[in-house]
PDB file of C-alpha atoms in Angstrom:
ATOM      1  CA  UNK A 167     128.479 109.562 128.424  1.00 85.00           C
ATOM      2  CA  UNK A 168     129.259 106.885 125.861  1.00 91.00           C
ATOM      3  CA  UNK A 169     128.159 107.577 122.283  1.00 93.00           C
ATOM      4  CA  UNK A 170     128.750 106.060 118.877  1.00 94.00           C
ATOM      5  CA  UNK A 171     129.796 108.467 116.152  1.00 96.00           C
ATOM      6  CA  UNK A 172     128.250 107.125 112.945  1.00 97.00           C
ATOM      7  CA  UNK A 173     129.536 108.536 109.653  1.00 98.00           C
ATOM      8  CA  UNK A 174     128.613 107.736 106.061  1.00 98.00           C
ATOM      9  CA  UNK A 175     131.904 108.243 104.226  1.00 98.00           C
ATOM     10  CA  UNK A 176     132.435 108.204 100.474  1.00 98.00           C
ATOM     11  CA  UNK A 177     135.448 108.094  98.190  1.00 98.00           C
ATOM     12  CA  UNK A 178     136.216 111.484  96.676  1.00 96.00           C
ATOM     13  CA  UNK A 179     137.076 109.985  93.273  1.00 96.00           C
ATOM     14  CA  UNK A 180     134.079 107.621  93.239  1.00 96.00           C
ATOM     15  CA  UNK A 181     131.358 109.406  95.260  1.00 95.00           C
ATOM     16  CA  UNK A 182     128.838 106.606  94.815  1.00 96.00           C
ATOM     17  CA  UNK A 183     131.176 104.285  96.759  1.00 97.00           C
ATOM     18  CA  UNK A 184     130.216 104.851 100.387  1.00 98.00           C
ATOM     19  CA  UNK A 185     130.397 102.927 103.630  1.00 98.00           C
ATOM     20  CA  UNK A 186     129.321 103.438 107.203  1.00 98.00           C
ATOM     21  CA  UNK A 187     132.039 103.957 109.806  1.00 96.00           C
ATOM     22  CA  UNK A 188     131.396 103.828 113.543  1.00 96.00           C
ATOM     23  CA  UNK A 189     133.603 105.074 116.354  1.00 94.00           C
ATOM     24  CA  UNK A 190     132.931 104.819 120.066  1.00 94.00           C
ATOM     25  CA  UNK A 191     133.250 108.183 121.811  1.00 94.00           C
ATOM     26  CA  UNK A 192     133.303 108.727 125.563  1.00 91.00           C
ATOM     27  CA  UNK A 193     133.110 111.965 127.501  1.00 90.00           C
ATOM     28  CA  UNK A 194     130.476 113.821 125.491  1.00 91.00           C
ATOM     29  CA  UNK A 195     127.680 115.659 127.264  1.00 92.00           C
ATOM     30  CA  UNK A 196     124.510 113.821 128.229  1.00 90.00           C
ATOM     31  CA  UNK A 197     122.417 116.352 126.284  1.00 89.00           C
ATOM     32  CA  UNK A 198     122.247 115.036 122.682  1.00 87.00           C
ATOM     33  CA  UNK A 199     122.344 118.525 121.142  1.00 89.00           C
ATOM     34  CA  UNK A 200     125.470 119.423 123.089  1.00 94.00           C
ATOM     35  CA  UNK A 201     127.046 116.051 122.317  1.00 92.00           C
ATOM     36  CA  UNK A 202     126.416 116.680 118.604  1.00 93.00           C
ATOM     37  CA  UNK A 203     128.277 119.996 118.814  1.00 95.00           C
ATOM     38  CA  UNK A 204     131.124 118.392 120.770  1.00 96.00           C
ATOM     39  CA  UNK A 205     131.453 115.666 118.131  1.00 96.00           C
ATOM     40  CA  UNK A 206     131.930 118.098 115.220  1.00 96.00           C
ATOM     41  CA  UNK A 207     135.713 118.401 115.807  1.00 96.00           C
ATOM     42  CA  UNK A 208     135.960 114.589 115.822  1.00 96.00           C
ATOM     43  CA  UNK A 209     134.378 114.473 112.365  1.00 97.00           C
ATOM     44  CA  UNK A 210     136.746 117.200 111.155  1.00 97.00           C
ATOM     45  CA  UNK A 211     139.709 115.260 112.565  1.00 97.00           C
ATOM     46  CA  UNK A 212     138.568 112.099 110.775  1.00 96.00           C
ATOM     47  CA  UNK A 213     138.372 114.002 107.476  1.00 97.00           C
ATOM     48  CA  UNK A 214     141.894 115.375 107.980  1.00 97.00           C
ATOM     49  CA  UNK A 215     143.340 111.930 108.658  1.00 97.00           C
ATOM     50  CA  UNK A 216     141.548 110.155 105.783  1.00 97.00           C
ATOM     51  CA  UNK A 217     142.432 111.928 102.538  1.00 96.00           C
ATOM     52  CA  UNK A 218     140.455 110.706  99.567  1.00 96.00           C
ATOM     53  CA  UNK A 219     137.214 110.494 101.555  1.00 97.00           C
ATOM     54  CA  UNK A 220     134.442 112.911 102.404  1.00 98.00           C
ATOM     55  CA  UNK A 221     131.730 112.596 105.051  1.00 98.00           C
ATOM     56  CA  UNK A 222     128.327 112.572 103.416  1.00 98.00           C
ATOM     57  CA  UNK A 223     126.430 112.632 106.738  1.00 98.00           C
ATOM     58  CA  UNK A 224     127.019 111.821 110.368  1.00 98.00           C
ATOM     59  CA  UNK A 225     125.254 111.530 113.714  1.00 96.00           C
ATOM     60  CA  UNK A 226     125.868 110.572 117.309  1.00 95.00           C
ATOM     61  CA  UNK A 227     123.879 107.785 118.939  1.00 92.00           C
ATOM     62  CA  UNK A 228     123.814 107.522 122.724  1.00 84.00           C
ATOM     63  CA  UNK A 229     124.634 104.279 124.466  1.00 76.00           C
ATOM     64  CA  UNK A 230     125.215 102.246 121.336  1.00 64.00           C
ATOM     65  CA  UNK A 231     127.881  99.607 120.962  1.00 56.00           C
ATOM     66  CA  UNK A 232     129.275  97.965 117.835  1.00 49.00           C
TER      67      UNK A 232
END
């Protein structure tokens, strides 16, 4: 199922500077709770590849496009 991973990311050095990032994700389970668990490694991967940022909060939204 197609989901949008929505993350509020902030700069580590300036934590009040935040922005919303969205990423389309395909192949997650239809059950939203299961999809949320499946998306956790994607959030961790984003953190690893974007030094200087931290994820303040995140969620998955089914069937949403940007």
